[in-house]
C-alpha cells in the first residue's frame, strides 16, 4: 500500500512544529473545520505537507486561480516525489460561454479552445483517485463544475491481466466505447493500434504506452513502452485502462435520454405557446430537434453538456457529479488563500444560473440546461469531510466555522515584513531600472506590477531592449507557460517578471 512520504532537506522551525502538532491533533479529534492563520512566507505549504504525511489521507488542495494552483502543484511535487500529485484546472485556454443579451437581441455562441495537456492532467487526477490513496490533487474552482458519474466512469474501466483470455475484437470494441481511437499510423494520446498479435494503447492520461502481446486469445505479455522509441520500460502483470473522457453514457442511457428530452421539449413548447411566445417556441424546437438528430447519428452535438441531466439520468434540480465525488469519504480538503477562494466558490453558481436563465427564457435552451451547473455553496458544504483553511487574513466564514485557529507568525527564515517606500511618479521608469540593476548585481529577482496587460508588455519590451532578462506575465499567457516563466525566474533565466 502506497503511503505519503515527504522529502525535504528542511526541518520544521519557528512556529511550524506547534502548528503541525495542533492541526494533526485537531484532525484526529474529528474537527471538521480548522484555520491555519499564517503570514506570507511562514511556510504554510510545508506545514500542510507535514500534516498530510501525518494523517495519510487523500487530499484536495483548492486554490482561487490557475497560477497559484500551478505554483502549489510544483511545490507539492517537490515535497512528495514518490506519491501521486496531480493538477486539475479548467482545460480551456480560451472560453466564451453561450449567452443571450435581450437588450440588443444579441446571441453569443459558445466558443472554446481546449488545452490537450491540461485535459490529460485532469484525466490523470481521477485515474490516480481510482488507483491509490496517496493522492494530492491541486485544483482551481473547476473542481465544483460538472464532470461524469464516478461510478459509471470506474465501471467501464478495462482491466487486463497476463494469462487471461480475451477475444480481441471484443477488446477493441470496448476501447472504442470508452472513447479510444484506433490509429495504426500515429500512436498518440488516447489512441490504440493493432499489429499482428500485438495491441498497443496510449492511455488518455499517460505519457507512456502499454503493449499487450497475445497468443491466440490469451494475454501472453504486458509491457510499458516509450511510444516514440518503442523501448521497453518495464514488464507488468496487469494494467488498467481508464476512459479517455469523463462523460460516459451507455447506449441504453442515451436512448432513454433522447425520449426524456423529447418529452421535455413538448412540455416546454406547450408552455411557450400558451404564453404567446411563438418566436421562442419555434427557435427552441428547431435547435433541440437538430441536437437530438446529431446525438442519434454521431452520439454528440454542440452544447451536449446542456443535456447532461437527461444523459446521466439525474432528477430535476439535483447537483452534478464533480471532482469532489471522486474522492473517498475520509478525504482532507485544504482551501488555500481562503479569504479569496471561499467567496469565489460561493459566487460561481449564481453567475452561471443568471446567464442560463436568460437562455431558457428566450427559447435557446430547455429548462434542464439549468442543471448543467457548478455546485451551489450548500452542496459544496455537504461534500466536505475535514477542512483546513489557510490564509494570512481569514474571512468571517472560516473564523466562524473553525473549531480552532492555529497561528503561524514567525518565518523560518527570520525575514521580517518588507519596508514600503512611496516614490514620486516623475522619473519612475529610470528609478525602476536603477533598482533592477542593483538587485541583479546582488543575485536577487525583481517583480514589477503595472495597471494593465498592455503596460506590462510594453514595459517588458522596453526593459528587454536595455539588455535586462525580463518577461511579462498575465492572464492571456497559457496556463502551463505561466508555470515555465515562474520556474525560469527561480532558475535565473529571467531577473525580472512584469505582471499586473
Short mmCIF file of C-alpha atoms in Angstrom, two decimals:
data_model
loop_
_atom_site.label_atom_id
_atom_site.label_comp_id
_atom_site.label_asym_id
_atom_site.label_seq_id
_atom_site.Cartn_x
_atom_site.Cartn_y
_atom_site.Cartn_z
CA UNK A 1 0.00 0.00 0.00
CA UNK A 2 1.32 3.45 -1.01
CA UNK A 3 1.99 5.90 1.83
CA UNK A 4 2.72 9.63 1.78
CA UNK A 5 6.43 10.24 2.21
CA UNK A 6 7.61 13.85 2.48
CA UNK A 7 11.09 14.50 1.05
CA UNK A 8 12.76 17.71 2.27
CA UNK A 9 16.14 18.95 3.46
CA UNK A 10 14.39 21.21 5.98
CA UNK A 11 13.06 20.53 9.45
CA UNK A 12 10.11 22.46 10.97
CA UNK A 13 11.28 25.63 12.76
CA UNK A 14 9.76 28.77 14.24
CA UNK A 15 6.01 28.36 14.72
CA UNK A 16 5.84 25.37 12.36
CA UNK A 17 6.25 22.44 14.85
CA UNK A 18 3.45 23.74 17.06
CA UNK A 19 1.19 24.46 14.07
CA UNK A 20 1.72 20.94 12.67
CA UNK A 21 1.01 19.33 16.06
CA UNK A 22 -2.19 21.37 16.62
CA UNK A 23 -3.61 20.71 13.14
CA UNK A 24 -2.87 16.96 13.30
CA UNK A 25 -4.41 16.75 16.77
CA UNK A 26 -7.48 18.60 15.51
CA UNK A 27 -7.91 16.15 12.62
CA UNK A 28 -7.54 13.17 14.95
CA UNK A 29 -10.11 14.72 17.33
CA UNK A 30 -12.54 14.91 14.39
CA UNK A 31 -12.63 18.71 13.97
CA UNK A 32 -14.41 19.43 10.68
CA UNK A 33 -13.12 22.99 10.20
CA UNK A 34 -9.70 24.41 11.19
CA UNK A 35 -7.89 27.57 10.12
CA UNK A 36 -4.13 28.00 9.69
CA UNK A 37 -3.55 31.73 10.09
CA UNK A 38 -0.08 32.35 8.73
CA UNK A 39 1.69 35.43 7.47
CA UNK A 40 3.12 35.34 3.94
CA UNK A 41 6.42 33.44 3.86
CA UNK A 42 5.90 31.45 7.07
CA UNK A 43 5.87 28.14 5.19
CA UNK A 44 2.16 27.24 5.23
CA UNK A 45 2.59 24.83 2.29
CA UNK A 46 5.35 22.99 4.14
CA UNK A 47 3.19 22.75 7.28
CA UNK A 48 0.26 21.35 5.26
CA UNK A 49 2.65 18.82 3.64
CA UNK A 50 3.74 17.65 7.10
CA UNK A 51 0.10 17.35 8.16
CA UNK A 52 -0.74 15.26 5.07
CA UNK A 53 2.20 12.95 5.82
CA UNK A 54 0.99 12.54 9.42
CA UNK A 55 -2.69 11.80 8.69
CA UNK A 56 -2.17 9.82 5.42
CA UNK A 57 -5.40 11.00 3.77
CA UNK A 58 -6.14 11.70 0.09
CA UNK A 59 -6.09 15.49 -0.16
CA UNK A 60 -7.76 18.10 -2.36
CA UNK A 61 -6.00 21.49 -2.33
CA UNK A 62 -8.28 24.25 -3.61
CA UNK A 63 -6.75 27.48 -4.99
CA UNK A 64 -8.53 30.54 -6.38
CA UNK A 65 -6.64 30.85 -9.70
CA UNK A 66 -4.62 28.75 -12.14
CA UNK A 67 -1.29 30.46 -11.45
CA UNK A 68 -1.49 29.86 -7.71
CA UNK A 69 -2.66 26.27 -8.36
CA UNK A 70 0.34 25.71 -10.65
CA UNK A 71 2.73 27.08 -8.01
CA UNK A 72 1.25 24.81 -5.31
CA UNK A 73 1.34 21.85 -7.70
CA UNK A 74 5.07 22.39 -8.30
CA UNK A 75 5.77 22.69 -4.56
CA UNK A 76 3.80 19.58 -3.58
CA UNK A 77 5.54 17.58 -6.35
CA UNK A 78 8.88 18.54 -4.82
CA UNK A 79 7.74 17.52 -1.33
CA UNK A 80 6.12 14.25 -2.47
CA UNK A 81 8.16 12.90 -5.43
CA UNK A 82 7.12 9.27 -4.72
CA UNK A 83 3.38 9.97 -4.45
CA UNK A 84 0.62 10.96 -6.89
CA UNK A 85 0.47 14.76 -7.04
CA UNK A 86 -2.00 15.86 -9.74
CA UNK A 87 -3.30 19.09 -11.26
CA UNK A 88 -6.99 19.77 -12.00
CA UNK A 89 -7.95 23.14 -13.52
CA UNK A 90 -10.19 24.26 -16.37
CA UNK A 91 -8.85 22.84 -19.64
CA UNK A 92 -9.88 25.88 -21.67
CA UNK A 93 -7.16 28.19 -22.97
CA UNK A 94 -9.99 30.35 -24.27
CA UNK A 95 -13.65 30.14 -23.28
CA UNK A 96 -16.61 32.23 -24.41
CA UNK A 97 -19.79 30.86 -22.80
CA UNK A 98 -23.08 30.74 -24.66
CA UNK A 99 -25.16 33.83 -23.82
CA UNK A 100 -28.05 36.00 -24.99
CA UNK A 101 -28.37 39.76 -24.39
CA UNK A 102 -32.08 40.64 -24.83
CA UNK A 103 -31.48 44.40 -24.77
CA UNK A 104 -29.53 44.16 -28.05
CA UNK A 105 -31.16 40.95 -29.33
CA UNK A 106 -27.61 39.54 -29.44
CA UNK A 107 -26.92 35.80 -29.25
CA UNK A 108 -23.31 34.80 -28.49
CA UNK A 109 -22.43 31.25 -29.44
CA UNK A 110 -20.16 29.17 -27.23
CA UNK A 111 -16.54 29.23 -28.38
CA UNK A 112 -13.68 27.41 -26.68
CA UNK A 113 -10.11 26.27 -27.20
CA UNK A 114 -9.19 23.13 -25.21
CA UNK A 115 -5.64 22.61 -23.94
CA UNK A 116 -4.80 18.93 -24.59
CA UNK A 117 -2.10 18.75 -21.91
CA UNK A 118 -4.42 20.03 -19.19
CA UNK A 119 -7.09 17.58 -20.38
CA UNK A 120 -4.52 14.81 -19.86
CA UNK A 121 -3.70 16.08 -16.37
CA UNK A 122 -7.41 16.18 -15.43
CA UNK A 123 -7.85 12.56 -16.50
CA UNK A 124 -4.64 11.63 -14.65
CA UNK A 125 -6.12 13.15 -11.47
CA UNK A 126 -9.27 11.00 -11.48
CA UNK A 127 -7.26 7.94 -12.55
CA UNK A 128 -4.98 8.38 -9.51
CA UNK A 129 -8.01 8.55 -7.20
CA UNK A 130 -9.29 5.23 -8.56
CA UNK A 131 -5.87 3.57 -8.31
CA UNK A 132 -4.32 4.57 -4.96
CA UNK A 133 -4.78 6.53 -1.70
CA UNK A 134 -1.57 8.58 -1.61
CA UNK A 135 -3.07 11.28 -3.85
CA UNK A 136 -2.85 15.08 -3.64
CA UNK A 137 -4.87 16.98 -6.24
CA UNK A 138 -4.27 20.71 -6.59
CA UNK A 139 -7.38 22.21 -8.16
CA UNK A 140 -8.95 25.52 -9.07
CA UNK A 141 -12.65 26.25 -8.63
CA UNK A 142 -13.08 23.99 -11.69
CA UNK A 143 -13.45 21.13 -9.18
CA UNK A 144 -17.06 22.18 -8.40
CA UNK A 145 -18.11 22.03 -12.08
CA UNK A 146 -19.80 19.02 -13.65
CA UNK A 147 -17.85 16.00 -14.86
CA UNK A 148 -19.10 12.44 -15.39
CA UNK A 149 -20.57 10.00 -12.90
CA UNK A 150 -17.62 8.43 -10.97
CA UNK A 151 -19.45 5.11 -10.61
CA UNK A 152 -20.06 4.85 -14.37
CA UNK A 153 -16.51 6.01 -15.14
CA UNK A 154 -14.98 3.35 -12.89
CA UNK A 155 -17.38 0.63 -14.09
CA UNK A 156 -16.27 0.78 -17.73
CA UNK A 157 -12.56 0.71 -16.85
CA UNK A 158 -10.72 -2.05 -18.74
CA UNK A 159 -8.51 -4.36 -16.62
CA UNK A 160 -6.11 -6.73 -18.36
CA UNK A 161 -4.04 -9.44 -16.65
CA UNK A 162 -1.35 -11.70 -18.02
CA UNK A 163 -2.74 -15.18 -18.69
CA UNK A 164 -6.37 -14.01 -19.08
CA UNK A 165 -8.49 -14.91 -22.08
CA UNK A 166 -9.92 -12.05 -24.15
CA UNK A 167 -11.45 -12.06 -27.63
CA UNK A 168 -9.50 -9.38 -29.43
CA UNK A 169 -12.47 -7.91 -31.34
CA UNK A 170 -14.45 -7.57 -28.09
CA UNK A 171 -11.47 -5.82 -26.52
CA UNK A 172 -11.17 -3.36 -29.41
CA UNK A 173 -14.90 -2.58 -29.29
CA UNK A 174 -14.59 -1.89 -25.55
CA UNK A 175 -11.72 0.56 -26.18
CA UNK A 176 -13.81 2.39 -28.79
CA UNK A 177 -16.78 2.54 -26.39
CA UNK A 178 -14.61 4.35 -23.78
CA UNK A 179 -13.55 6.90 -26.42
CA UNK A 180 -10.20 5.50 -27.55
CA UNK A 181 -9.47 5.97 -31.23
CA UNK A 182 -7.84 3.38 -33.50
CA UNK A 183 -4.86 4.82 -35.34
CA UNK A 184 -2.42 2.31 -36.84
CA UNK A 185 -0.05 5.03 -38.10
CA UNK A 186 0.26 7.66 -35.36
CA UNK A 187 0.22 6.27 -31.82
CA UNK A 188 -0.84 9.33 -29.83
CA UNK A 189 -2.58 10.04 -26.52
CA UNK A 190 -6.00 8.37 -26.34
CA UNK A 191 -5.29 6.06 -29.30
CA UNK A 192 -4.50 2.38 -29.90
CA UNK A 193 -3.13 0.33 -32.78
CA UNK A 194 -3.03 -3.34 -33.72
CA UNK A 195 -0.06 -5.04 -35.36
CA UNK A 196 -0.37 -8.79 -35.78
CA UNK A 197 -0.83 -10.30 -32.32
CA UNK A 198 0.17 -7.07 -30.55
CA UNK A 199 -2.15 -4.35 -29.23
CA UNK A 200 -0.59 -1.02 -28.23
CA UNK A 201 -2.54 1.56 -26.19
CA UNK A 202 -1.56 5.08 -25.09
CA UNK A 203 -3.85 5.99 -22.15
CA UNK A 204 -5.50 9.40 -22.46
CA UNK A 205 -3.97 10.33 -19.09
CA UNK A 206 -0.46 8.90 -19.62
CA UNK A 207 2.80 9.69 -21.36
CA UNK A 208 3.86 6.08 -21.97
CA UNK A 209 2.15 3.23 -23.88
CA UNK A 210 1.13 -0.30 -22.93
CA UNK A 211 1.97 -3.16 -25.30
CA UNK A 212 -0.26 -6.23 -24.96
CA UNK A 213 1.07 -9.41 -26.60
CA UNK A 214 -1.48 -12.14 -27.45
CA UNK A 215 -1.11 -15.85 -28.10
CA UNK A 216 -4.42 -16.62 -29.70
CA UNK A 217 -6.97 -15.18 -27.22
CA UNK A 218 -4.58 -15.39 -24.25
CA UNK A 219 -2.64 -12.35 -22.99
CA UNK A 220 0.94 -13.59 -23.07
CA UNK A 221 2.85 -10.44 -22.16
CA UNK A 222 2.18 -6.87 -20.91
CA UNK A 223 4.90 -4.22 -21.12
CA UNK A 224 5.11 -0.47 -20.62
CA UNK A 225 6.93 1.14 -23.54
CA UNK A 226 8.08 4.53 -24.79
CA UNK A 227 5.57 5.41 -27.59
CA UNK A 228 8.25 7.27 -29.59
CA UNK A 229 11.21 4.86 -29.46
CA UNK A 230 9.40 1.61 -28.63
CA UNK A 231 11.87 0.97 -25.80
CA UNK A 232 10.51 -1.41 -23.14
CA UNK A 233 10.41 0.41 -19.78
CA UNK A 234 9.01 -2.30 -17.52
CA UNK A 235 7.23 -5.69 -17.51
CA UNK A 236 3.76 -5.77 -15.94
CA UNK A 237 1.43 -8.49 -14.66
CA UNK A 238 -1.68 -6.40 -15.12
CA UNK A 239 -2.81 -2.99 -16.37
CA UNK A 240 -5.91 -0.82 -16.01
CA UNK A 241 -7.13 1.39 -18.85
CA UNK A 242 -9.50 4.16 -17.74
CA UNK A 243 -11.82 6.02 -20.17
CA UNK A 244 -10.46 8.80 -22.38
CA UNK A 245 -13.28 11.17 -21.33
CA UNK A 246 -15.04 11.89 -18.04
CA UNK A 247 -18.54 11.80 -19.54
CA UNK A 248 -19.53 8.19 -20.19
CA UNK A 249 -23.05 7.46 -21.47
CA UNK A 250 -24.02 3.81 -22.09
CA UNK A 251 -26.26 3.23 -25.11
CA UNK A 252 -29.32 2.31 -23.02
CA UNK A 253 -28.99 5.57 -21.03
CA UNK A 254 -28.58 7.56 -24.21
CA UNK A 255 -31.77 6.08 -25.75
CA UNK A 256 -33.73 6.81 -22.56
CA UNK A 257 -32.30 10.36 -22.51
CA UNK A 258 -33.49 11.04 -26.06
CA UNK A 259 -37.04 10.06 -25.09
CA UNK A 260 -36.88 12.29 -21.96
CA UNK A 261 -35.54 15.27 -23.97
CA UNK A 262 -38.39 14.85 -26.49
CA UNK A 263 -40.93 14.81 -23.64
CA UNK A 264 -39.44 17.91 -22.01
CA UNK A 265 -39.40 19.69 -25.37
CA UNK A 266 -43.11 19.03 -25.96
CA UNK A 267 -43.95 20.25 -22.46
CA UNK A 268 -41.88 23.42 -22.82
CA UNK A 269 -43.30 24.18 -26.30
CA UNK A 270 -46.83 24.00 -24.89
CA UNK A 271 -45.83 26.45 -22.11
CA UNK A 272 -44.28 28.95 -24.53
CA UNK A 273 -47.22 28.83 -26.96
CA UNK A 274 -49.68 29.32 -24.07
CA UNK A 275 -47.74 32.48 -23.15
CA UNK A 276 -47.87 33.71 -26.76
CA UNK A 277 -44.09 33.30 -27.19
CA UNK A 278 -44.27 31.83 -30.69
CA UNK A 279 -40.80 33.00 -31.80
CA UNK A 280 -39.19 31.43 -28.72
CA UNK A 281 -41.12 28.19 -29.27
CA UNK A 282 -40.06 27.95 -32.92
CA UNK A 283 -36.43 28.72 -32.01
CA UNK A 284 -36.36 26.10 -29.23
CA UNK A 285 -37.97 23.39 -31.37
CA UNK A 286 -35.59 23.96 -34.29
CA UNK A 287 -32.45 23.93 -32.12
CA UNK A 288 -33.44 20.98 -29.92
CA UNK A 289 -34.59 18.72 -32.79
CA UNK A 290 -31.32 19.40 -34.59
CA UNK A 291 -29.36 18.46 -31.42
CA UNK A 292 -31.41 15.26 -30.99
CA UNK A 293 -30.68 14.25 -34.59
CA UNK A 294 -26.96 14.85 -34.08
CA UNK A 295 -26.90 12.77 -30.86
CA UNK A 296 -28.73 9.90 -32.64
CA UNK A 297 -26.36 9.93 -35.60
CA UNK A 298 -22.91 10.69 -34.13
CA UNK A 299 -23.51 10.47 -30.35
CA UNK A 300 -22.56 14.15 -29.95
CA UNK A 301 -23.82 17.68 -30.59
CA UNK A 302 -22.52 21.16 -29.91
CA UNK A 303 -23.50 22.07 -26.34
CA UNK A 304 -24.27 18.46 -25.41
CA UNK A 305 -23.41 19.31 -21.78
CA UNK A 306 -26.76 21.16 -21.59
CA UNK A 307 -28.49 17.77 -21.79
CA UNK A 308 -26.30 16.23 -19.09
CA UNK A 309 -29.15 15.82 -16.61
CA UNK A 310 -31.00 13.56 -19.05
CA UNK A 311 -27.89 11.73 -20.25
CA UNK A 312 -26.87 10.95 -16.65
CA UNK A 313 -30.48 10.18 -15.66
CA UNK A 314 -30.41 12.63 -12.75
CA UNK A 315 -33.63 14.02 -11.20
CA UNK A 316 -34.51 17.71 -11.82
CA UNK A 317 -32.62 20.15 -9.59
CA UNK A 318 -30.09 17.53 -8.47
CA UNK A 319 -26.43 18.53 -8.13
CA UNK A 320 -23.99 17.42 -10.85
CA UNK A 321 -21.13 14.97 -10.34
CA UNK A 322 -17.87 16.83 -9.68
CA UNK A 323 -14.25 16.02 -8.83
CA UNK A 324 -15.21 16.05 -5.14
CA UNK A 325 -17.40 12.96 -5.74
CA UNK A 326 -14.34 11.01 -6.94
CA UNK A 327 -12.63 11.32 -3.53
CA UNK A 328 -13.17 8.71 -0.79
CA UNK A 329 -15.37 9.78 2.14
CA UNK A 330 -12.43 10.38 4.53
CA UNK A 331 -10.55 12.85 2.32
CA UNK A 332 -8.97 16.12 3.51
CA UNK A 333 -9.73 19.48 1.87
CA UNK A 334 -7.19 22.33 2.10
CA UNK A 335 -8.57 25.72 0.99
CA UNK A 336 -5.60 27.93 0.14
CA UNK A 337 -5.98 31.72 0.47
CA UNK A 338 -9.45 31.00 1.82
CA UNK A 339 -10.41 34.69 2.10
CA UNK A 340 -10.36 34.74 -1.76
CA UNK A 341 -11.35 31.14 -2.56
CA UNK A 342 -14.49 30.77 -0.42
CA UNK A 343 -16.25 33.86 -1.90
CA UNK A 344 -15.30 32.62 -5.37
CA UNK A 345 -16.85 29.18 -4.72
CA UNK A 346 -19.95 30.92 -3.34
CA UNK A 347 -20.36 33.11 -6.43
CA UNK A 348 -19.91 30.55 -9.21
CA UNK A 349 -23.43 29.08 -9.06
CA UNK A 350 -25.29 32.41 -9.16
CA UNK A 351 -23.32 33.78 -12.13
CA UNK A 352 -23.87 30.60 -14.13
CA UNK A 353 -27.60 30.44 -13.34
CA UNK A 354 -28.21 34.08 -14.24
CA UNK A 355 -26.74 33.55 -17.73
CA UNK A 356 -28.60 30.27 -18.38
CA UNK A 357 -31.94 31.59 -17.07
CA UNK A 358 -31.92 34.12 -19.91
CA UNK A 359 -31.15 31.41 -22.48
CA UNK A 360 -34.06 29.31 -21.20
CA UNK A 361 -36.48 32.24 -21.07
CA UNK A 362 -35.84 33.23 -24.70
CA UNK A 363 -36.02 29.72 -26.18
CA UNK A 364 -32.34 28.97 -26.71
CA UNK A 365 -32.24 26.11 -24.19
CA UNK A 366 -34.58 23.70 -22.40
CA UNK A 367 -35.10 24.28 -18.64
CA UNK A 368 -33.00 21.15 -17.92
CA UNK A 369 -29.93 23.14 -19.10
CA UNK A 370 -30.08 24.88 -15.69
CA UNK A 371 -28.92 21.58 -14.15
CA UNK A 372 -25.66 21.71 -16.11
CA UNK A 373 -24.02 23.91 -13.49
CA UNK A 374 -21.44 24.18 -10.72
CA UNK A 375 -22.33 23.20 -7.16
CA UNK A 376 -24.07 25.83 -5.09
CA UNK A 377 -22.47 26.66 -1.75
CA UNK A 378 -24.80 24.44 0.32
CA UNK A 379 -23.99 21.46 -1.96
CA UNK A 380 -20.28 22.27 -1.67
CA UNK A 381 -20.56 22.26 2.13
CA UNK A 382 -22.44 18.93 2.05
CA UNK A 383 -19.42 17.32 0.33
CA UNK A 384 -16.91 18.44 2.95
CA UNK A 385 -15.31 15.94 5.30
CA UNK A 386 -12.48 17.73 7.15
CA UNK A 387 -11.20 21.12 6.04
CA UNK A 388 -8.13 23.25 6.76
CA UNK A 389 -8.36 26.88 5.62
CA UNK A 390 -5.04 28.66 5.09
CA UNK A 391 -4.79 32.44 4.89
CA UNK A 392 -2.94 35.45 6.26
CA UNK A 393 -6.32 37.21 6.55
CA UNK A 394 -9.08 34.60 7.06
CA UNK A 395 -12.62 35.74 6.26
CA UNK A 396 -15.61 35.70 8.64
CA UNK A 397 -16.86 32.37 7.27
CA UNK A 398 -13.66 30.49 8.17
CA UNK A 399 -13.33 32.11 11.58
CA UNK A 400 -16.96 31.40 12.43
CA UNK A 401 -16.82 27.75 11.33
CA UNK A 402 -13.40 26.77 12.68
CA UNK A 403 -13.07 24.67 15.84
CA UNK A 404 -9.58 26.14 16.25
CA UNK A 405 -7.44 28.85 14.64
CA UNK A 406 -3.77 27.88 14.55
CA UNK A 407 -1.41 30.85 14.29
CA UNK A 408 1.87 30.76 12.42
CA UNK A 409 3.57 34.16 12.62
CA UNK A 410 7.36 33.62 12.84
CA UNK A 411 9.04 32.96 9.49
CA UNK A 412 11.58 30.07 9.50
CA UNK A 413 13.99 32.33 7.59
CA UNK A 414 13.74 35.12 10.18
CA UNK A 415 12.90 37.62 7.41
CA UNK A 416 10.64 40.46 8.55
CA UNK A 417 7.91 42.18 6.50
CA UNK A 418 9.35 44.36 3.70
CA UNK A 419 9.62 48.09 4.13
CA UNK A 420 7.19 50.03 1.90
CA UNK A 421 8.65 53.11 0.21
CA UNK A 422 6.42 55.53 -1.77
CA UNK A 423 8.23 57.38 -4.59
CA UNK A 424 7.10 60.18 -6.98
CA UNK A 425 5.73 59.30 -10.42
CA UNK A 426 8.25 61.56 -12.18
CA UNK A 427 11.25 59.52 -13.39
CA UNK A 428 9.76 56.26 -12.13
CA UNK A 429 10.99 54.11 -15.04
CA UNK A 430 14.58 55.34 -14.68
CA UNK A 431 14.37 54.73 -10.94
CA UNK A 432 12.99 51.23 -11.62
CA UNK A 433 15.92 50.42 -13.94
CA UNK A 434 18.35 51.55 -11.26
CA UNK A 435 16.63 49.36 -8.65
CA UNK A 436 16.66 46.37 -11.05
CA UNK A 437 20.39 46.75 -11.78
CA UNK A 438 21.12 46.99 -8.05
CA UNK A 439 19.15 43.78 -7.31
CA UNK A 440 20.64 41.86 -10.28
CA UNK A 441 24.16 42.64 -9.06
CA UNK A 442 23.22 41.02 -5.72
CA UNK A 443 21.80 37.92 -7.49
CA UNK A 444 18.21 38.80 -6.50
CA UNK A 445 14.98 38.85 -8.54
CA UNK A 446 12.51 41.67 -9.21
CA UNK A 447 8.71 41.57 -9.54
CA UNK A 448 7.17 44.65 -11.21
CA UNK A 449 3.41 45.27 -11.29
CA UNK A 450 1.54 47.57 -13.71
CA UNK A 451 -2.12 48.53 -14.14
CA UNK A 452 -2.89 46.83 -17.48
CA UNK A 453 -1.73 43.92 -19.65
CA UNK A 454 -0.66 46.35 -22.38
CA UNK A 455 1.51 48.31 -19.93
CA UNK A 456 3.09 45.06 -18.69
CA UNK A 457 4.01 44.03 -22.25
CA UNK A 458 5.31 47.49 -23.24
CA UNK A 459 7.43 47.84 -20.09
CA UNK A 460 8.84 44.32 -20.55
CA UNK A 461 9.77 45.12 -24.18
CA UNK A 462 11.49 48.37 -23.10
CA UNK A 463 13.49 46.62 -20.37
CA UNK A 464 14.45 43.86 -22.81
CA UNK A 465 15.87 46.47 -25.22
CA UNK A 466 18.13 47.63 -22.36
CA UNK A 467 19.58 44.11 -22.04
CA UNK A 468 17.60 43.11 -18.93
CA UNK A 469 16.44 39.49 -18.72
CA UNK A 470 12.71 40.07 -18.40
CA UNK A 471 9.32 38.51 -19.24
CA UNK A 472 5.74 39.68 -18.75
CA UNK A 473 3.09 37.56 -17.02
CA UNK A 474 -0.69 37.99 -17.26
CA UNK A 475 -3.92 36.05 -17.88
CA UNK A 476 -3.53 35.80 -21.67
CA UNK A 477 -0.44 33.60 -21.30
CA UNK A 478 -1.37 29.92 -21.46
CA UNK A 479 -1.66 28.11 -18.14
CA UNK A 480 1.35 25.80 -18.48
CA UNK A 481 3.53 28.57 -19.96
CA UNK A 482 2.95 30.62 -16.78
CA UNK A 483 4.48 27.79 -14.75
CA UNK A 484 7.54 27.76 -17.01
CA UNK A 485 8.02 31.54 -16.66
CA UNK A 486 7.93 31.34 -12.85
CA UNK A 487 10.32 28.36 -12.89
CA UNK A 488 12.73 30.27 -15.18
CA UNK A 489 12.58 33.23 -12.79
CA UNK A 490 13.70 30.96 -9.94
CA UNK A 491 16.45 29.40 -12.08
CA UNK A 492 17.79 32.80 -13.17
CA UNK A 493 16.76 32.67 -16.84
CA UNK A 494 14.89 35.91 -16.01
CA UNK A 495 15.84 38.54 -13.45
CA UNK A 496 12.55 40.44 -13.76
CA UNK A 497 8.90 39.47 -14.24
CA UNK A 498 6.39 42.23 -15.09
CA UNK A 499 2.82 41.42 -14.05
CA UNK A 500 -0.43 43.25 -13.31
#
